[in-house]
């Protein structure tokens, strides 16, 4: 469970109130790592642990994935505050 949602890894989806959103394996991994942390996760931590990139890699992979996932969640569930960010990093 993540907030009011259920993360279904077998069906690769996010559920809430009988509404289902299909998500990718990377999105599942990203949500799991965010859910397991009690503090915001830095961009470097996410790059290293999900994409296996070094911290000095110049890429917009994280920002692109977060943007797309936020758009999917907003469209399907009308929730624009699911993934948050601060100067410290990303969190749920």
Coordinates of C-alpha atoms in Angstrom, one line a residue, residues 34-82:
X34 CA 10.2 6.1 -2.6
X35 CA 7.8 4.2 -0.4
X36 CA 10.5 2.4 1.5
X37 CA 12.3 5.7 2.5
X38 CA 11.4 7.8 5.4
X39 CA 13.2 10.8 4.0
X40 CA 13.3 12.5 0.5
X41 CA 15.6 10.6 -1.9
X42 CA 18.2 12.6 -3.9
X43 CA 18.5 12.4 -7.6
X44 CA 21.9 10.7 -7.3
X45 CA 20.5 8.0 -5.0
X46 CA 17.7 7.3 -7.5
X47 CA 20.0 7.3 -10.5
X48 CA 22.3 4.8 -8.7
X49 CA 19.7 2.5 -7.3
X50 CA 17.1 2.3 -10.1
X51 CA 18.9 3.1 -13.3
X52 CA 22.4 2.0 -12.1
X53 CA 23.9 5.2 -13.4
X54 CA 26.9 6.9 -11.7
X55 CA 26.1 10.1 -9.9
X56 CA 28.0 12.3 -12.4
X57 CA 25.9 11.1 -15.3
X58 CA 24.3 14.0 -17.1
X59 CA 20.8 12.8 -17.9
X60 CA 17.2 13.9 -17.5
X61 CA 16.0 10.3 -17.0
X62 CA 14.6 10.9 -13.5
X63 CA 12.9 14.1 -14.3
X64 CA 11.3 12.6 -17.5
X65 CA 10.1 9.5 -15.7
X66 CA 8.7 11.5 -12.8
X67 CA 6.9 13.9 -15.2
X68 CA 5.3 11.1 -17.1
X69 CA 4.3 9.2 -14.0
X70 CA 2.8 12.3 -12.5
X71 CA 0.9 12.9 -15.7
X72 CA -0.5 9.4 -15.7
X73 CA -1.6 9.6 -12.1
X74 CA -3.1 13.0 -12.5
X75 CA -5.1 11.9 -15.5
X76 CA -6.3 8.6 -14.1
X77 CA -6.8 9.5 -10.4
X78 CA -6.9 13.3 -10.5
X79 CA -4.1 13.4 -8.0
X80 CA -1.4 16.0 -8.6
X81 CA 0.3 15.6 -5.2
X82 CA 1.3 11.9 -5.4

